[in-house]
XYZ file of C-alpha atoms in Angstrom:
409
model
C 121.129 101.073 127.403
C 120.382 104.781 128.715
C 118.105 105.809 130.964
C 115.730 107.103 128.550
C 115.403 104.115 126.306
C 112.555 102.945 127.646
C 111.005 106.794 127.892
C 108.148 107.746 125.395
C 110.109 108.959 122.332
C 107.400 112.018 121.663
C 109.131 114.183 124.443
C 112.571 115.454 125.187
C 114.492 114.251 128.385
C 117.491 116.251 127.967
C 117.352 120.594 127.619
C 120.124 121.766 125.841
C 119.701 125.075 126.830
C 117.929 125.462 130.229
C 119.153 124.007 133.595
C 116.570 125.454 135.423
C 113.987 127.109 133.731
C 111.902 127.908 136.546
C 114.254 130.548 137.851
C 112.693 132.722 134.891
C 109.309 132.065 136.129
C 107.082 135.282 137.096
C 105.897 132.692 139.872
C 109.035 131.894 141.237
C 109.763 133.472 144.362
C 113.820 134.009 144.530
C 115.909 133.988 147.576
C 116.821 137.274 148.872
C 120.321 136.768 147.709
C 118.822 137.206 143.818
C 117.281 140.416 144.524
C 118.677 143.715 143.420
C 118.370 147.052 144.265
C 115.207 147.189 146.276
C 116.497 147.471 150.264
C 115.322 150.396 151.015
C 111.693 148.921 149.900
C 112.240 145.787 151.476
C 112.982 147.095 155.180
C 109.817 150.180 154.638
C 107.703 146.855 153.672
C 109.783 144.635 156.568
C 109.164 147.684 159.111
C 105.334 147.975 158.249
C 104.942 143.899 158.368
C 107.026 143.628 161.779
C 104.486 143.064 164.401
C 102.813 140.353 162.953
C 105.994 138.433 164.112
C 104.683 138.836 167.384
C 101.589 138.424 166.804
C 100.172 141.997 166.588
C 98.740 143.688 163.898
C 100.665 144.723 161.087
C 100.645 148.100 159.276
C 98.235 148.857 156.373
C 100.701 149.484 153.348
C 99.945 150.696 149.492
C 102.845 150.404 147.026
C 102.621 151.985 144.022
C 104.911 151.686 141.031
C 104.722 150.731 137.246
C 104.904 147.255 136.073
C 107.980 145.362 136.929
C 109.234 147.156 139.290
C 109.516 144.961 141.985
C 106.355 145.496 143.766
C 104.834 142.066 144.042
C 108.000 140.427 144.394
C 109.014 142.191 147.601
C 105.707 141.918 149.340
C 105.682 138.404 148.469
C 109.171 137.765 149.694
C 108.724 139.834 153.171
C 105.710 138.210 153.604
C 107.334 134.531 153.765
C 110.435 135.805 155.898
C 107.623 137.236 157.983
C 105.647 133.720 158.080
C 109.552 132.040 159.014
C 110.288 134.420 161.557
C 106.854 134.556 163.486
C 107.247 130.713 163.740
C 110.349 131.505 166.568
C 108.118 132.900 168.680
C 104.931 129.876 167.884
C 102.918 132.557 165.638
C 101.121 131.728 163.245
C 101.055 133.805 160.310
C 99.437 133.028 156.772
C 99.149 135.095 153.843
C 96.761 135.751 150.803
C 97.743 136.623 147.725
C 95.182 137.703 144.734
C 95.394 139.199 141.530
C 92.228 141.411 141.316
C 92.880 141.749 137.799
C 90.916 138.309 138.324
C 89.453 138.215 141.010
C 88.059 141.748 141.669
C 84.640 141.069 143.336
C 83.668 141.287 147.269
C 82.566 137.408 146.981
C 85.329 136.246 144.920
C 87.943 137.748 147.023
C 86.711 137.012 150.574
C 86.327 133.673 149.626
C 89.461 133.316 147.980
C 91.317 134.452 151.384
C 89.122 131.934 153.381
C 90.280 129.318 151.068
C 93.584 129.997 151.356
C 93.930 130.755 155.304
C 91.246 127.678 156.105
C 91.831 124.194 157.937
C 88.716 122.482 158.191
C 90.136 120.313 161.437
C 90.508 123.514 163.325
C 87.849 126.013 161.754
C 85.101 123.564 161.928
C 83.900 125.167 158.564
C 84.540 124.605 154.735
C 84.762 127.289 151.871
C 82.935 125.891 148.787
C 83.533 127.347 145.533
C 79.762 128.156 144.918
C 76.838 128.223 146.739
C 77.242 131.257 149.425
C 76.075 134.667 149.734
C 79.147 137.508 150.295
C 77.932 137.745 153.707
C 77.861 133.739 154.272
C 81.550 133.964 152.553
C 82.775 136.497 155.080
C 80.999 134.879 158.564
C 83.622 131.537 157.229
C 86.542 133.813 156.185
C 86.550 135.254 160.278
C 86.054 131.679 161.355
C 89.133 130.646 159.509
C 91.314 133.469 160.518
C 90.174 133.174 164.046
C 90.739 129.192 164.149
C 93.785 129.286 162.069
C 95.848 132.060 162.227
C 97.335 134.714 164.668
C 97.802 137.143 162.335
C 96.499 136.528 158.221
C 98.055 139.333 155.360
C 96.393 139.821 152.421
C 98.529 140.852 149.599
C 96.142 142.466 147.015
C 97.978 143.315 143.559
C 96.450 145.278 141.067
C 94.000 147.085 143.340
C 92.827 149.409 141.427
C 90.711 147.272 139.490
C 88.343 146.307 142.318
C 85.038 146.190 141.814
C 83.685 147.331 145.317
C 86.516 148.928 147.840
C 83.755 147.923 150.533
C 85.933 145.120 151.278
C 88.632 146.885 152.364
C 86.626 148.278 154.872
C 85.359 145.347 156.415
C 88.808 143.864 156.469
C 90.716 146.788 158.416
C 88.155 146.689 160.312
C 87.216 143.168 161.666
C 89.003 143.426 164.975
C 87.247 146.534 165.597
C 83.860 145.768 164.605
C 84.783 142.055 166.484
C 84.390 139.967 163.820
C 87.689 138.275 164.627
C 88.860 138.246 168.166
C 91.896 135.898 168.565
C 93.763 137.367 165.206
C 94.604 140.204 163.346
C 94.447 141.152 159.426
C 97.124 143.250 157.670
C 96.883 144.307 154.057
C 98.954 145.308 151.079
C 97.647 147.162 148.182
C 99.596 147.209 145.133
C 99.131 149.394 142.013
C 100.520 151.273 139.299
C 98.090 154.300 139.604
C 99.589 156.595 142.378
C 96.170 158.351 142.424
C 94.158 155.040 143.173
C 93.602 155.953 146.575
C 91.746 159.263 145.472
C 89.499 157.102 144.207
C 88.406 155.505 147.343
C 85.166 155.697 148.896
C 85.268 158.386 151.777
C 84.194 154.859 154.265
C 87.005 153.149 153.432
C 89.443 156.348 153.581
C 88.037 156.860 156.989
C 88.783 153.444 158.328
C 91.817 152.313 156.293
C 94.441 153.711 157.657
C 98.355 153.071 155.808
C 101.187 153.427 155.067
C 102.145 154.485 151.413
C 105.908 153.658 149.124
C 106.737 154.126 145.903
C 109.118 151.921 144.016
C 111.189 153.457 141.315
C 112.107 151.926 137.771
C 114.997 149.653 137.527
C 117.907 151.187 136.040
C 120.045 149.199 132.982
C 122.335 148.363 135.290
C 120.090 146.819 137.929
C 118.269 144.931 135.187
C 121.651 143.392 134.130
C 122.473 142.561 137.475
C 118.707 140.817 138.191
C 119.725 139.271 134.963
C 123.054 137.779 136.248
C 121.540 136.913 139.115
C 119.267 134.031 136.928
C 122.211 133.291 134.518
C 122.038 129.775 136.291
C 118.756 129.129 134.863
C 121.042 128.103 131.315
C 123.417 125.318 131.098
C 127.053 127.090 131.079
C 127.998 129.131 128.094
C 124.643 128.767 126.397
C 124.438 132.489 127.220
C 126.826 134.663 124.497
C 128.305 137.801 125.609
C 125.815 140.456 124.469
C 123.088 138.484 125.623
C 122.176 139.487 128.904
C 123.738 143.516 128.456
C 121.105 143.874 125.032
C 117.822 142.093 127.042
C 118.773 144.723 129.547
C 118.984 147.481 127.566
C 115.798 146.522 125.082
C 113.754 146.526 128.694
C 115.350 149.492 130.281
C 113.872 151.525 127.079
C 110.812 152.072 128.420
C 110.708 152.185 131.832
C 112.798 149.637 133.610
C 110.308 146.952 134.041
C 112.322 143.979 134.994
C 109.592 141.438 134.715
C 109.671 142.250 131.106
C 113.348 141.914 130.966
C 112.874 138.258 132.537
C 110.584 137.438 129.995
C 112.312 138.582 126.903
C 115.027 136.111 128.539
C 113.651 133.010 128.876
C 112.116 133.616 125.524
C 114.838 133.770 123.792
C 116.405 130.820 125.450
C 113.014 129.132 123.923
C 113.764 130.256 120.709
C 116.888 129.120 120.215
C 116.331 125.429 121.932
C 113.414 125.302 119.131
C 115.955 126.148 116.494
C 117.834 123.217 118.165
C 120.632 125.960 118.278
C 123.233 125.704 121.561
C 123.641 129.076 122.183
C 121.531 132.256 122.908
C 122.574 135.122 121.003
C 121.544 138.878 120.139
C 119.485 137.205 117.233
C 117.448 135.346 119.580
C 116.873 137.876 121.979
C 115.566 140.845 119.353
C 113.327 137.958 118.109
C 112.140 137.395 121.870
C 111.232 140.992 122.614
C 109.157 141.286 119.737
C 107.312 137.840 121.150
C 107.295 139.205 124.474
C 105.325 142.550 123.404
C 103.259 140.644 121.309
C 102.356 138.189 124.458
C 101.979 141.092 127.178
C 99.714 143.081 124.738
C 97.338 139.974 123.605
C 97.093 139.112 127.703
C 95.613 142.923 127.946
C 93.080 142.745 125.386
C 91.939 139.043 125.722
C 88.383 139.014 125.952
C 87.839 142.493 124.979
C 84.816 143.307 122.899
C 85.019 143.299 119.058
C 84.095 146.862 118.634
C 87.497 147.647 121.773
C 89.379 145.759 118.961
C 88.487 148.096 116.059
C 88.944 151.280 118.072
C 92.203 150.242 118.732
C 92.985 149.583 115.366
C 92.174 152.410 114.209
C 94.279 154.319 117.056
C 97.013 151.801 115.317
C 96.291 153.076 111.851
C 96.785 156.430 112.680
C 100.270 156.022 114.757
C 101.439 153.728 111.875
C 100.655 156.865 109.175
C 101.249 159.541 111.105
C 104.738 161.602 112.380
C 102.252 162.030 115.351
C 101.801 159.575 118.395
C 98.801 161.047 120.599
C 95.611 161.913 118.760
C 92.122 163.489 119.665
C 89.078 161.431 120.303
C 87.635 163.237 117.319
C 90.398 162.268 115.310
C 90.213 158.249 116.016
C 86.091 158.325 115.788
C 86.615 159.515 112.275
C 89.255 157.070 111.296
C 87.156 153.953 113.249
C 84.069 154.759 111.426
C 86.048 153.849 108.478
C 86.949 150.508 110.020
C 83.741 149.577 111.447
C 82.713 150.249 107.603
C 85.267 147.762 106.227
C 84.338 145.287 109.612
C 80.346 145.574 108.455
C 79.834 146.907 112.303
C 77.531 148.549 113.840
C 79.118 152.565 113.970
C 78.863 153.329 118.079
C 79.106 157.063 118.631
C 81.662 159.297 119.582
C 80.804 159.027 122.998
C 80.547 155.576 123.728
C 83.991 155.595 121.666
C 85.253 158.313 124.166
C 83.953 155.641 126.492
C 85.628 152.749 125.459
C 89.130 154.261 125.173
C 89.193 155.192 128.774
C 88.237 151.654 129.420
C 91.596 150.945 127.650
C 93.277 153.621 129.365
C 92.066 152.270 132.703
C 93.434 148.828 131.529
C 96.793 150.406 130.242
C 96.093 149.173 127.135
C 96.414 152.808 125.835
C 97.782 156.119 127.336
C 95.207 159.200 127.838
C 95.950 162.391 129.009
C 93.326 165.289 129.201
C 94.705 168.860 127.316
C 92.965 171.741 127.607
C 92.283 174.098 124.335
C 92.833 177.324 125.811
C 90.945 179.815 127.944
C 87.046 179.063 128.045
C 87.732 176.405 125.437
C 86.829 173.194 127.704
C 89.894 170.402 127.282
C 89.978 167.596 125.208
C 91.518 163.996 125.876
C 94.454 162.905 123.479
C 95.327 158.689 123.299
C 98.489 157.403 122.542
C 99.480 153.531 122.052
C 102.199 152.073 124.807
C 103.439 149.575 122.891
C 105.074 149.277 119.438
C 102.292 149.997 116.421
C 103.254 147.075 114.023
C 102.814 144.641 117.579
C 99.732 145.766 118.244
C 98.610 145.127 115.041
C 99.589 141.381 114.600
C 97.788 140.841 118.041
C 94.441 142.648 116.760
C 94.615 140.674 113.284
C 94.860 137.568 115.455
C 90.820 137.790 115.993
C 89.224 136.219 112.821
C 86.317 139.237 112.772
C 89.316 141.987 112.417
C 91.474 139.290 109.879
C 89.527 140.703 106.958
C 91.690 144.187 107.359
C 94.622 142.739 106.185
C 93.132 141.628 102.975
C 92.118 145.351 102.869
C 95.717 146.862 102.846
């Protein structure tokens, strides 16, 4: 009698093709040992971090860099070496980390930090999900980082999309304004817009003073030695030859985003164990990138409005028929009054369209650039998709409104 015998027969025990799957997790936090090609970045971000060891204030840092790049990963990773090393010398250091892709409100972040820094038994307070004021949020996030921590870091990715940099301000400066008194707060901004802190409110560029790094793209070399570096996340020789050198090269196409070649990965290791095949091959992988688009580009769009959705398809429409891969706002308003039409929606105009495609931009759903026409001629914005036409597509026809188009072709 096996072990599993008396196991409900619905599920698998065994995995044919994984021995650790979690080592291809965006969550998983490798050891330093898997991490490739980022030591300069790591000791700038180790360097800025370093006092809070001791108990001091750390630096202010922004990184910047596109998507996959490392960026998260090595502020995470710093952070928890940080946490280890301050424990030597009996400091106490915790650390927040929020997506403001989420989370991107004053309230929701300040009490997400409280949350996450908080002990009731030696705050003497509680953070409730619901039920406070920002201000009420923020008198129990400097109780908590006064009660429970020497020094508290607040890793903030995707900054650009807050909604209010105001709490920025108040965080850099609690100590100063003495809303703390026995700690200290560092924070990390991380973005893909270089110009994001242009954007900030002249307050917080006043008070908020940093540090700034840029990480660079992976190259196809570094990918396929990240790559290597979770081979052990398969059973041995479940991964053929050209596996890992192809999911590589398919990621180092566009820019070198290494999260992306992670994902196309453990997709394809996915694929095949649902094929109940034994090995990963080329096949599987070239299936898994076209999965792993599709996935990425339905995450961005999720929840967008209807009309978003037919703008878009139209941008799709015109890349798909056209030699052409950027295109006037004047250009898509004509073709999307065509599919709002078809849709039986209400026809916005060409500004709100305008409008709505540098919400996309914004979301890097879509590429816009501003042009100009020439002497006294003004300039004109020109959109461009960033990922592959006939993907973009299959995600839009996913909504049942837009389904009705493909009847129409």
């Amino acid at each position: 009698m096996s072990a599993n015998d008396d196991r409900d027969p619905l599920f698998r025990y065994d995995d044919p093709v994984f021995a650790d799957e979690r080592l291809l997790e965006i969550t998983h936090l490798p050891g330093p040992d898997r991490i490739v090609g980022r030591d300069e970045q790591m000791q700038r971000v180790a360097d800025a971090l370093n006092p809070a060891i001791f108990g001091s204030e750390p630096n202010h840092l922004f990184i910047f860099g596109k998507t996959g790049t490392g960026k998260s990963l090595i502020s995470r990773s710093v952070t928890q070496r940080v946490i280890t090393e301050a424990q030597h010398d009996d400091v106490t250091v915790k650390y927040a980390f929020i997506d403001c892709g989420e989370q991107n409100t004053e309230a929701s972040i300040v009490k997400t930090i409280a949350q996450l820094v908080n002990d009731p038994d030696q705050s003497g307070v509680t953070v409730p999900d619901r039920g406070l004021g920002t201000g009420d949020y923020y008198k129990r996030l400097w109780q908590a980082v006064d009660h429970c921590t020497d020094v508290t870091i607040v890793i903030l990715d995707e900054i650009d999309m807050l909604e209010d940099d105001e709490v920025l301000r108040k965080l850099s400066r609690a100590g100063e304004n003495r809303r703390i008194s026995d700690s200290s707060i560092g924070i990390i901004g991380i973005s893909n817009k270089i110009d994001f802190p242009d954007h900030l409110s002249e307050r917080v560029k006043s008070s908020l003073s940093r540090d700034e790094l840029v990480f660079s793209p992976y190259d196809a070399n570094q990918l396929v030695e990240i790559l290597e570096k979770r081979r052990d996340a398969f059973h041995d020789g479940v991964l053929s030859d050209d596996v890992i050198p192809l999911t590589a090269a398919l990621a180092a196409q566009e820019h070198g985003d290494a999260r992306k070649a992670i994902d196309i990965l453990r997709n394809a290791g996915r694929i095949a164990k649902k094929r109940n095949e034994s090995q990963v091959t080329a096949d599987h992988v070239r299936d898994a990138k076209e999965k792993t688009e599709a996935d990425r580009f339905n995450e961005l769009i999720e929840g967008s409005p209807q009309q978003a959705k037919a703008i878009l398809y139209s941008l799709t429409l015109l890349t798909e028929n056209s030699s052409e891969k950027e295109f006037p706002t004047k250009i898509i308003y004509n073709q999307y009054k065509e599919v709002a039409r078809q849709l039986d929606f209400d026809v916005l105009s060409e500004r709100r369209v305008q409008e709505i495609l540098q919400e996309q931009n914004f979301l890097n759903v879509i590429q816009s650039e501003r042009e100009g026409r020439g002497r006294g001629r003004g300039a004109h914005a020109k959109h461009r998709l960033l990922e592959n036409p006939s993907i973009v597509k299959k995600v839009l026809l996913r909504d049942s409104r837009l389904a009705v188009l493909e009847d129409d072709e």
